[in-house]
PDB file of C-alpha atoms in Angstrom:
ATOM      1  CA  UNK A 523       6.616 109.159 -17.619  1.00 42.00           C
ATOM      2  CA  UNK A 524      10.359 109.966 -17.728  1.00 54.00           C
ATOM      3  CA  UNK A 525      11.673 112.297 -15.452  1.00 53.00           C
ATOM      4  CA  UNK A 526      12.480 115.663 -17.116  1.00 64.00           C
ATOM      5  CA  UNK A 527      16.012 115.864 -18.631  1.00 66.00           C
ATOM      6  CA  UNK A 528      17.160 118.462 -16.564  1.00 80.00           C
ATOM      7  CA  UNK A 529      17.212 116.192 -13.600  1.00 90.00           C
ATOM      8  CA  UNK A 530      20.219 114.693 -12.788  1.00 95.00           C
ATOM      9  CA  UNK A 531      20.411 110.878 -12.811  1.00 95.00           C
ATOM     10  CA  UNK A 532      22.241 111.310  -9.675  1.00 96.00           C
ATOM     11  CA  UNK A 533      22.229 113.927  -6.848  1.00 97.00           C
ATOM     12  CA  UNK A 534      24.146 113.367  -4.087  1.00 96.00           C
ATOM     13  CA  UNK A 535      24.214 116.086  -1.512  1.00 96.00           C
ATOM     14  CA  UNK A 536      26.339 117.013   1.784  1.00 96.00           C
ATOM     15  CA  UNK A 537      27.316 112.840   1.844  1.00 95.00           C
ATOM     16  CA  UNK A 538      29.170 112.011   4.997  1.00 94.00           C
ATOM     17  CA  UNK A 539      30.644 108.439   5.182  1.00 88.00           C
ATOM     18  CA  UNK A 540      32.454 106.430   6.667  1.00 79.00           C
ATOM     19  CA  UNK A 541      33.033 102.728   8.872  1.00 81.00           C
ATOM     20  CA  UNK A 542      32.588 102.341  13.156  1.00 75.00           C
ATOM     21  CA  UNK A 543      31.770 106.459  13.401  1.00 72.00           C
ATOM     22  CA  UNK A 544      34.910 107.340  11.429  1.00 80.00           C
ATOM     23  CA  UNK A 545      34.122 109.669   9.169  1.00 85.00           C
ATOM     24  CA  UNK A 546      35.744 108.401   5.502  1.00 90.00           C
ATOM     25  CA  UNK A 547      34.197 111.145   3.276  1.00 94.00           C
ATOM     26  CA  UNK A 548      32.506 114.427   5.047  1.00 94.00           C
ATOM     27  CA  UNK A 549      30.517 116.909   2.985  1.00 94.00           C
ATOM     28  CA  UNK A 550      30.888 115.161  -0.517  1.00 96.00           C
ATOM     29  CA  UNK A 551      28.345 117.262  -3.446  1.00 97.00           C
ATOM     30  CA  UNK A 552      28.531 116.270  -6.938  1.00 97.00           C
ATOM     31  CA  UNK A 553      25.323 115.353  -9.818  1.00 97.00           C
ATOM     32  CA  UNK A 554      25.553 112.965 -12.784  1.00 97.00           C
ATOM     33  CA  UNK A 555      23.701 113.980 -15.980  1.00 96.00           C
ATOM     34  CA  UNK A 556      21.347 111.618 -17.721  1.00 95.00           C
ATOM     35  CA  UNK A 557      23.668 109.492 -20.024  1.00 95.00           C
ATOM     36  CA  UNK A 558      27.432 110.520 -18.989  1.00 96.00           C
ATOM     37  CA  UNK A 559      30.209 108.745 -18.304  1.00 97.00           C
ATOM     38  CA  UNK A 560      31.247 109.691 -14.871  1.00 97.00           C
ATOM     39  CA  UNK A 561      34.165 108.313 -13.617  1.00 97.00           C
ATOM     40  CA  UNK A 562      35.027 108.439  -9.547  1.00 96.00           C
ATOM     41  CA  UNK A 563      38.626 108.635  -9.403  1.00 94.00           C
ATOM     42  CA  UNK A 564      41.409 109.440  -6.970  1.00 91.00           C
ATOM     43  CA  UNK A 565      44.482 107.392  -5.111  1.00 87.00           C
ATOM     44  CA  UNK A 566      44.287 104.491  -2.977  1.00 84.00           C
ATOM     45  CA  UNK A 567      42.366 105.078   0.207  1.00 84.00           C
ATOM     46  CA  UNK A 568      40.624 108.239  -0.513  1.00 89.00           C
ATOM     47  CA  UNK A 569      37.259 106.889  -0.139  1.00 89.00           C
ATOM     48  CA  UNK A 570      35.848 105.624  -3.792  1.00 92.00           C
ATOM     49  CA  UNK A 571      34.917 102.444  -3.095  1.00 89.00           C
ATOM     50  CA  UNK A 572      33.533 103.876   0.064  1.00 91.00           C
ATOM     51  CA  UNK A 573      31.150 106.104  -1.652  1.00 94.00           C
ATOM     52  CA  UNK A 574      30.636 103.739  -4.504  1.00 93.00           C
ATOM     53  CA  UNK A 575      29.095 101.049  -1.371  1.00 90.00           C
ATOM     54  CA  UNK A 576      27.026 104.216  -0.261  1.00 91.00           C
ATOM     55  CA  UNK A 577      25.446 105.133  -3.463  1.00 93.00           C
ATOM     56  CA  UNK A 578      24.116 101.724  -4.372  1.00 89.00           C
ATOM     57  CA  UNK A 579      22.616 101.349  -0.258  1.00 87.00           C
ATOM     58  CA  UNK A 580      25.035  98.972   0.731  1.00 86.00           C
ATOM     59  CA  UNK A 581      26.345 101.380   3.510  1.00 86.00           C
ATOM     60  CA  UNK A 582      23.934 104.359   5.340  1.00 86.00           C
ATOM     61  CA  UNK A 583      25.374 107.241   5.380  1.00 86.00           C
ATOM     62  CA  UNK A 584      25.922 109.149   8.737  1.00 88.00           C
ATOM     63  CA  UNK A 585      25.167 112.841   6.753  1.00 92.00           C
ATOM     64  CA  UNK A 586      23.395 114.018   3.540  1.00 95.00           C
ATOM     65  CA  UNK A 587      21.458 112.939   0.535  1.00 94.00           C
ATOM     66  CA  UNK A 588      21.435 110.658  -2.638  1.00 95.00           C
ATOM     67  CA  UNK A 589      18.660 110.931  -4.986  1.00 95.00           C
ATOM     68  CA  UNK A 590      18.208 108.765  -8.384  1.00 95.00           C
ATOM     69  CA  UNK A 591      16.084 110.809 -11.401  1.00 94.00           C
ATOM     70  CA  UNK A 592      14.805 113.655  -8.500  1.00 93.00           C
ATOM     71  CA  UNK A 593      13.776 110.999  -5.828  1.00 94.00           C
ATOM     72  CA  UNK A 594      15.522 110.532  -2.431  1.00 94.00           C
ATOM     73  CA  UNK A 595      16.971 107.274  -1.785  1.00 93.00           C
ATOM     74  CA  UNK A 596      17.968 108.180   1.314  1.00 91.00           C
ATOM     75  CA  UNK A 597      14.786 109.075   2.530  1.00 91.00           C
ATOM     76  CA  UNK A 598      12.744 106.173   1.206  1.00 92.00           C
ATOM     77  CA  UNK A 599      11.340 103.753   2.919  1.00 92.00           C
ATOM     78  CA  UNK A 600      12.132  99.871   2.663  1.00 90.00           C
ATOM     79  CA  UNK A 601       9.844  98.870  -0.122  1.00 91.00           C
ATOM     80  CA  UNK A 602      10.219 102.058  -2.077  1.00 93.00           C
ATOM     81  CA  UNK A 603      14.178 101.170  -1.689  1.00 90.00           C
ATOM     82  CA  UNK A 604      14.030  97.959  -3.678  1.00 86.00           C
ATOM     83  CA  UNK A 605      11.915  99.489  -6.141  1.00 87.00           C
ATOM     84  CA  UNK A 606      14.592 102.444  -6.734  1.00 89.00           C
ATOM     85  CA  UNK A 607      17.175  99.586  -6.741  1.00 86.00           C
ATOM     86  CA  UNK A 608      15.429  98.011  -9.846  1.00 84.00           C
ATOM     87  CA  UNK A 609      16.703 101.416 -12.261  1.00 87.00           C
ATOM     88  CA  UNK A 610      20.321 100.204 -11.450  1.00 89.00           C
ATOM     89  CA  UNK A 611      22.804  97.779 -12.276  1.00 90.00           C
ATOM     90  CA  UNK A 612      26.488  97.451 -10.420  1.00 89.00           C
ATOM     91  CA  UNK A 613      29.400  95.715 -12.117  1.00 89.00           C
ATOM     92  CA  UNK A 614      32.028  94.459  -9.195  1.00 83.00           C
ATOM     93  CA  UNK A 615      35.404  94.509  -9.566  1.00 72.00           C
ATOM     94  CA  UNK A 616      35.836  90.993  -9.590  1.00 69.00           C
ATOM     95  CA  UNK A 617      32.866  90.161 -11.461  1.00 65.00           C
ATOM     96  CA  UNK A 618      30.571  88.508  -9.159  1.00 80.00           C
ATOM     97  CA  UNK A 619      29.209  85.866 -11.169  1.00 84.00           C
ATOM     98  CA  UNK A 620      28.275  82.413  -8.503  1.00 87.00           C
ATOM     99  CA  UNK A 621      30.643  79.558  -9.979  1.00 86.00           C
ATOM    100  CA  UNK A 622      28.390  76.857  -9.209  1.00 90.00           C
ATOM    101  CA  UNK A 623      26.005  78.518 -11.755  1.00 90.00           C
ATOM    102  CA  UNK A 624      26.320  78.716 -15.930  1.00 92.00           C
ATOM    103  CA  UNK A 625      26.749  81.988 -17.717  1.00 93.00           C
ATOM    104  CA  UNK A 626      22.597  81.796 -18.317  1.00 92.00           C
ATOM    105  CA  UNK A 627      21.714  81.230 -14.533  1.00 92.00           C
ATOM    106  CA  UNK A 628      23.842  84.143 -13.401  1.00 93.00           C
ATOM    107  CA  UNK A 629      22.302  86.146 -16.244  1.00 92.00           C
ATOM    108  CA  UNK A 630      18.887  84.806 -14.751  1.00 91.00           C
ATOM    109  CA  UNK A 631      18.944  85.653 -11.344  1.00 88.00           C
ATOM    110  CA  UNK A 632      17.970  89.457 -11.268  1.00 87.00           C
ATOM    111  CA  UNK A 633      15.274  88.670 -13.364  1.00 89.00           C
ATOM    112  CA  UNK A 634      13.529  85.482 -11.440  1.00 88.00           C
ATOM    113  CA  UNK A 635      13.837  87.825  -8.487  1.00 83.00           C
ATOM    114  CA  UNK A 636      12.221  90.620  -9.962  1.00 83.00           C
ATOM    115  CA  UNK A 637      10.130  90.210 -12.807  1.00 86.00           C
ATOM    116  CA  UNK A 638       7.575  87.498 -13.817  1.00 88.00           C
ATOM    117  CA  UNK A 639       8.550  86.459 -16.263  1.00 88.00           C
ATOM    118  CA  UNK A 640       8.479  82.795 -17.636  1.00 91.00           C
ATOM    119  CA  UNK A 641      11.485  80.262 -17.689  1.00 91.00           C
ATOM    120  CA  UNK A 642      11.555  80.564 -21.682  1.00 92.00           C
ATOM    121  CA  UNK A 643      11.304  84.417 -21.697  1.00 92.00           C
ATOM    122  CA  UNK A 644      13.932  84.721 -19.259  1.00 92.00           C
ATOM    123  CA  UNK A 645      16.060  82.284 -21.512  1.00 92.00           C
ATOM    124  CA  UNK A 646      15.405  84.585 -24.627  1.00 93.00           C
ATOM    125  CA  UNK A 647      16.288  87.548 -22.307  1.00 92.00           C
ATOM    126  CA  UNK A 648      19.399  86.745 -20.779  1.00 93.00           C
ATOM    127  CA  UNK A 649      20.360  85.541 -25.143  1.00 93.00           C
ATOM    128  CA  UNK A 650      19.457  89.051 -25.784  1.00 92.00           C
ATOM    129  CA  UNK A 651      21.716  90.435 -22.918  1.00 91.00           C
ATOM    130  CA  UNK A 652      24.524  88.208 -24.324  1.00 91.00           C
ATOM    131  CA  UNK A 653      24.351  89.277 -27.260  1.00 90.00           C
ATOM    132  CA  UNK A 654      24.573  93.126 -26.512  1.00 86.00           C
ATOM    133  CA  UNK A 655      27.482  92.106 -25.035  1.00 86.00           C
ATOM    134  CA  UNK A 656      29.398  90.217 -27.417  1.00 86.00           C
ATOM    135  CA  UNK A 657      29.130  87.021 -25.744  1.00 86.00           C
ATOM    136  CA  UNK A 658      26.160  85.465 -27.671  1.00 88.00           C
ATOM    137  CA  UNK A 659      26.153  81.327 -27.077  1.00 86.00           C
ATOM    138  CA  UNK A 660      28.106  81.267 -23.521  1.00 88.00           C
ATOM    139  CA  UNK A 661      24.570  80.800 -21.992  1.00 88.00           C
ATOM    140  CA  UNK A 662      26.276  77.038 -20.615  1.00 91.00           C
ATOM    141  CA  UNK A 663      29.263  77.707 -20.063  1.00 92.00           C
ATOM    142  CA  UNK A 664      30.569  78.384 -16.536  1.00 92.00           C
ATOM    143  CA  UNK A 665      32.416  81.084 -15.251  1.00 90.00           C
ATOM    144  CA  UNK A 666      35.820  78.831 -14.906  1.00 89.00           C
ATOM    145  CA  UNK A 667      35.239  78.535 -18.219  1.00 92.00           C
ATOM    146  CA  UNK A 668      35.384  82.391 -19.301  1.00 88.00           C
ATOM    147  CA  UNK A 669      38.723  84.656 -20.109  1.00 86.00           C
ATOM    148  CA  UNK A 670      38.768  87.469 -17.440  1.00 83.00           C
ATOM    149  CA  UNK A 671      37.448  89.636 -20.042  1.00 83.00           C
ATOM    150  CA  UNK A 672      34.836  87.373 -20.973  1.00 87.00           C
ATOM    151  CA  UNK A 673      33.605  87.105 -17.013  1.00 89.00           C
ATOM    152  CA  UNK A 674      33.437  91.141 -17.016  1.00 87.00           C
ATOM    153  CA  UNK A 675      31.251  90.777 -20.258  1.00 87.00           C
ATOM    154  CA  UNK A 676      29.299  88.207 -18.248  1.00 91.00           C
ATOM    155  CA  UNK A 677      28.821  90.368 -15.586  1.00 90.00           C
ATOM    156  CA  UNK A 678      27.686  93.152 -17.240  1.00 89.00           C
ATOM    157  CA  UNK A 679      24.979  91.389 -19.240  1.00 91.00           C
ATOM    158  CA  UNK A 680      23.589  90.682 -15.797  1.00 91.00           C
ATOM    159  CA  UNK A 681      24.022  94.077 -14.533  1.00 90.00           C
ATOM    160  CA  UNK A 682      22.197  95.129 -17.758  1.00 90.00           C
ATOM    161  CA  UNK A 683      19.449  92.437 -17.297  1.00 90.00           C
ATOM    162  CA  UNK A 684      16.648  94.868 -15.392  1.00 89.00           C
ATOM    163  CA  UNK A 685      17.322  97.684 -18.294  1.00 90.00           C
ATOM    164  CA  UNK A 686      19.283  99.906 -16.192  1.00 93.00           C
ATOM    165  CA  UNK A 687      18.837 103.810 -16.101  1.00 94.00           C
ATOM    166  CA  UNK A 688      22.189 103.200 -14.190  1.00 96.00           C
ATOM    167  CA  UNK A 689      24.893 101.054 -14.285  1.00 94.00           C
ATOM    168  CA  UNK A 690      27.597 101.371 -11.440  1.00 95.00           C
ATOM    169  CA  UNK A 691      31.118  99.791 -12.370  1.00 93.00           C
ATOM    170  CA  UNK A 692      33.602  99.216  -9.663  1.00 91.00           C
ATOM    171  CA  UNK A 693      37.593  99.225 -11.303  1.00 88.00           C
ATOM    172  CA  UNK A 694      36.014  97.207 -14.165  1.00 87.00           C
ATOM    173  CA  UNK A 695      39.738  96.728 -15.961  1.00 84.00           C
ATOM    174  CA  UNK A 696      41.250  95.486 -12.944  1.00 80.00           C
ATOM    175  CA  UNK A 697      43.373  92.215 -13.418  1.00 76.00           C
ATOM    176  CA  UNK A 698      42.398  92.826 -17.421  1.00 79.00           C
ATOM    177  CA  UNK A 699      45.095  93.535 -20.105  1.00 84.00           C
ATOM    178  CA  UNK A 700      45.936  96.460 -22.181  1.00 88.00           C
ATOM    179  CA  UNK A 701      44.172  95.643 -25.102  1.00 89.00           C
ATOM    180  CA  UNK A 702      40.886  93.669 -23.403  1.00 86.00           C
ATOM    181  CA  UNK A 703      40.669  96.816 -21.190  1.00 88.00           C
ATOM    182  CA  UNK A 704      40.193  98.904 -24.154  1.00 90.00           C
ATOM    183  CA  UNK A 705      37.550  96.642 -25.828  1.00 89.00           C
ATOM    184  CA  UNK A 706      35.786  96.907 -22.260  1.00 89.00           C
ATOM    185  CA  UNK A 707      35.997 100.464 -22.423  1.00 92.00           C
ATOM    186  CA  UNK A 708      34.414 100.432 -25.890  1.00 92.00           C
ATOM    187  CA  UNK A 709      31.384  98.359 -24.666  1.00 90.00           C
ATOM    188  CA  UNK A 710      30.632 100.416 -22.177  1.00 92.00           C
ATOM    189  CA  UNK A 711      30.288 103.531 -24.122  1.00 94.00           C
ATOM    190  CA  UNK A 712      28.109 101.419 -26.918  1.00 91.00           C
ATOM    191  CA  UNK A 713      25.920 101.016 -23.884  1.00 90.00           C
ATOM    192  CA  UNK A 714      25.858 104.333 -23.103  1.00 94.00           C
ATOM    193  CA  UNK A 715      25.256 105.458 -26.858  1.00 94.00           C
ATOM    194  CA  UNK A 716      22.709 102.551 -28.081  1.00 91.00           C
ATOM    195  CA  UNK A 717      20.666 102.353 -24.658  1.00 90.00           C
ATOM    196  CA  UNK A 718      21.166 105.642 -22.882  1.00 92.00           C
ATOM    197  CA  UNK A 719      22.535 104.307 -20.034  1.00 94.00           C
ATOM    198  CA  UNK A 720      23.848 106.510 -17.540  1.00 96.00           C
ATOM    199  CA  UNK A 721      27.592 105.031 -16.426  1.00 96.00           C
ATOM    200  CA  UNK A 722      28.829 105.577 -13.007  1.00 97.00           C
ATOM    201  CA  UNK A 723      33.243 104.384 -13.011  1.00 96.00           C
ATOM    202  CA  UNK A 724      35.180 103.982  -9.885  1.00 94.00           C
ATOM    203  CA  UNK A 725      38.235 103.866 -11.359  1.00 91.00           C
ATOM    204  CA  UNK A 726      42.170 104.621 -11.459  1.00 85.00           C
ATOM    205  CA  UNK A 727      42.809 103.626 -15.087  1.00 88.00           C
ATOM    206  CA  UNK A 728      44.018 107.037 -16.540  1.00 91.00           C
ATOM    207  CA  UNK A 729      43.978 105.322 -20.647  1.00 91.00           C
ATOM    208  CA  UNK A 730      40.016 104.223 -19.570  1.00 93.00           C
ATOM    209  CA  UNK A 731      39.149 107.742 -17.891  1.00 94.00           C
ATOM    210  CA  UNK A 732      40.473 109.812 -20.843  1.00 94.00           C
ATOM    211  CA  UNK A 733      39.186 107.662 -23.795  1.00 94.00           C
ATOM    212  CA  UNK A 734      35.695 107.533 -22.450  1.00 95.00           C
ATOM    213  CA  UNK A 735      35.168 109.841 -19.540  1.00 96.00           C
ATOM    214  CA  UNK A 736      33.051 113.023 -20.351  1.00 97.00           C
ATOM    215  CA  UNK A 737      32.938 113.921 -16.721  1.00 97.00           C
ATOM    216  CA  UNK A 738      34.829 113.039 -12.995  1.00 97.00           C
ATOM    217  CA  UNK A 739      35.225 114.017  -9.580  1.00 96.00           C
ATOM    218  CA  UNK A 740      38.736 113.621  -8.039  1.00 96.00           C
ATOM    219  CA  UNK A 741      38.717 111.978  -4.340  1.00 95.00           C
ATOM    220  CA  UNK A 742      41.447 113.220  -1.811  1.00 93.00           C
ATOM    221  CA  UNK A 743      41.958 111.311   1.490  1.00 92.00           C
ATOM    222  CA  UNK A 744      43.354 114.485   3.331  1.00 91.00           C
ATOM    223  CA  UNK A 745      41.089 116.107   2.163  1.00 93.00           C
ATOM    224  CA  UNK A 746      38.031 113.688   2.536  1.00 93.00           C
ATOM    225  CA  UNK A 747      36.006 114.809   0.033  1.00 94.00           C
ATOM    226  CA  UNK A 748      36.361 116.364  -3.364  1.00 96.00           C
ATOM    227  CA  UNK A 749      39.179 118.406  -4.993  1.00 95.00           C
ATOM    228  CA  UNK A 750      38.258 118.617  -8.898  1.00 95.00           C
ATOM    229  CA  UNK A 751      35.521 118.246 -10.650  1.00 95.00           C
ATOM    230  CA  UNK A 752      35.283 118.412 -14.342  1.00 95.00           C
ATOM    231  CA  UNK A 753      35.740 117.270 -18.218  1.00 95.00           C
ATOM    232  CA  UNK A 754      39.406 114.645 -17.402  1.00 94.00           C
ATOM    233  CA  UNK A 755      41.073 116.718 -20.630  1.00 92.00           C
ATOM    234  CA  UNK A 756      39.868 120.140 -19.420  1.00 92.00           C
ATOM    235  CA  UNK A 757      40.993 119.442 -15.149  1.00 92.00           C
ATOM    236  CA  UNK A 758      44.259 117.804 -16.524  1.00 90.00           C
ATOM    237  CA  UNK A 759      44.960 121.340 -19.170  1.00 87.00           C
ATOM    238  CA  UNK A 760      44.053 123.684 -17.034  1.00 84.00           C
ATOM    239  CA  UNK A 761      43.542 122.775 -13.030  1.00 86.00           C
ATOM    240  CA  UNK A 762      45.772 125.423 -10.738  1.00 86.00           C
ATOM    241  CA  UNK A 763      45.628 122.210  -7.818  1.00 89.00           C
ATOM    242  CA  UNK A 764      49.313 120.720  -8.373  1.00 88.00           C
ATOM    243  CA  UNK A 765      47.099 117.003  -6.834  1.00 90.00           C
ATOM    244  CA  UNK A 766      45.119 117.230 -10.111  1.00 91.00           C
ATOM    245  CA  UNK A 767      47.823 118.133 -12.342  1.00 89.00           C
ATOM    246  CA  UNK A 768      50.320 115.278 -10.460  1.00 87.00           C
ATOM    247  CA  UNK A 769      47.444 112.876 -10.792  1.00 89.00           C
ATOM    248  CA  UNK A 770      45.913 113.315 -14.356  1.00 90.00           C
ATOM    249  CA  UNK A 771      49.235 114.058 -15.752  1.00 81.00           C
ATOM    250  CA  UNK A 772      50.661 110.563 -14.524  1.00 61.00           C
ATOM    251  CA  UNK A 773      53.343 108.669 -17.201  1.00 45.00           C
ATOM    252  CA  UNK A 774      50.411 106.113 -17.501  1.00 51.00           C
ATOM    253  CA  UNK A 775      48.490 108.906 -19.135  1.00 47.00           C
ATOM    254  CA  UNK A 776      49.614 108.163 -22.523  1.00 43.00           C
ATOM    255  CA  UNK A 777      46.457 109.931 -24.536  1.00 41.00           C
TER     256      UNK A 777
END
C-alpha cells in the first residue's frame, strides 16, 4: 500500500554532517512533499553536495534523522537499507555511465542487480527507459559516443530504471549549454508530471531553479545550515535576508 499523502517523501531532521569530526552542516530540518521539485541550492562550499552524499547513505551522519515515505533510514538496519535504496534513483554530476559498457548495459545494471528479471525483459526495459527519455535506439552505442546532453539523458534512464519514488540529481546542467540545459530541465519535470516522481536538485543554476523549482532550501556555509526555505519566486520577492535577496536576485537570474 502507498504511504498516505501527507507523508513527506523526505524528512530529514536535526542532520549534522560533516568529514574527519568537522562538522559541515549542524542542525539541518527541512521535508520534501510527494512529487515536488526541490532544489538544494546555495554558494560554493556551503555543504550541498555534502548533504546530497548523506541523504542517499553514502556518508553517516554524526547527528539526526532522514526518513524516505515515514521510514527511518537512518535507523535501519543493513538489509532494510538496500531495500529503502531500491525507491531511489541519483543522477551524478558527471553522469556516471562505465565507458567500457554500451548505453543498454549501463541501463542494465541496476536491474541485473536487483530484480529477476530475464536478459530479454531487461532488454525491453532499459528500450522503455530510453524511450521516456528521448533517447530511443542508443541501446549500442557507447558513452564516447553520446553529446553531453545525450550522456545526462543516459544517465537518467538508468537512474529511472528501478521506478523511482525518488530521483536525486547532483548539478545535472553542469558542463551543458544554454539551450540543452533547458531541454534537461523540461525532462525532468515530464518525469515528475507523467510518473510522479519526486525530484530532489542540488543545484546553482538560477534559469533551472526558477523555471522548474516549486520548492528550495538555501545552504549558507557561515551559517552551516539553512537560511531560506520556500517557493524560489516567493524567497526571491519577498525574503528580508539581504543572502537570499543577493543570491536569487543574481544577473544570471534572467526569468
Amino acid at each position: 500500500m502507498d504511504p498516505a499523502p501527507e507523508i513527506p517523501a523526505i524528512a530529514v531532521a536535526g542532520l549534522e554532517c560533516g568529514y574527519g569530526g568537522a562538522p559541515v552542516l549542524t542542525n539541518v530540518t527541512f521535508s520534501v512533499r510527494r512529487g515536488e521539485i526541490f532544489f538544494v541550492i546555495g554558494g560554493s562550499g556551503c555543504g550541498k553536495s555534502t548533504l546530497l552524499r548523506h541523504l542517499v547513505g553514502l556518508n553517516e551522519a554524526t547527528a539526526g534523522t532522514v526518513s524516505f515515505f515515514g521510514e527511518s533510514f537512518t535507523a535501519a538496519d543493513a538489509a532494510r537499507r538496500r531495500e529503502l535504496l531500491r525507491t531511489f534513483g541519483v543522477l551524478y554530476q558527471s553522469g556516471a555511465l562505465w565507458s567500457s559498457l554500451t548505453v543498454r548495459e549501463n541501463i542494465a545494471l541496476p536491474l541485473e542487480e536487483y530484480t529477476p528479471l530475464t536478459r530479454v525483459e531487461c532488454d525491453e526495459l532499459v528500450a522503455l527507459k530510453l524511450a521516456q527519455v528521448g533517447l530511443a535506439g542508443a541501446e549500442d552505442k557507447y558513452p564516447s559516443e553520446l553529446s553531453g546532453g545525450m550522456r545526462k539523458r543516459a544517465a537518467l534512464a538508468r537512474a529511472l530504471a528501478l521506478d523511482p519514488a525518488i530521483v536525486f540529481f547532483d548539478e545535472p546542467s553542469a558542463g551543458l549549454d544554454p539551450v540543452t540545459s533547458r531541454h534537461l530541465d523540461e525532462l525532468i519535470r515530464r518525469v515528475r508530471d507523467t510518473l510522479g516522481t519526486t525530484c530532489v536538485i542540488v543545484s546553482h543554476e538560477l534559469a533551472s531553479i526558477f523555471a522548474i523549482g516549486d520548492r528550495l532550501i538555501l545552504l549558507d556555509r557561515s551559517a552551516q545550515g539553512i537560511i531560506a526555505e520556500g517557493a524560489p519566486r516567493a524567497l526571491a520577492g519577498s525574503s528580508r535576508d539581504e543572502r537570499v535577496r543577493e543570491f536569487l536576485g543574481r544577473p544570471d537570474n534572467q526569468s
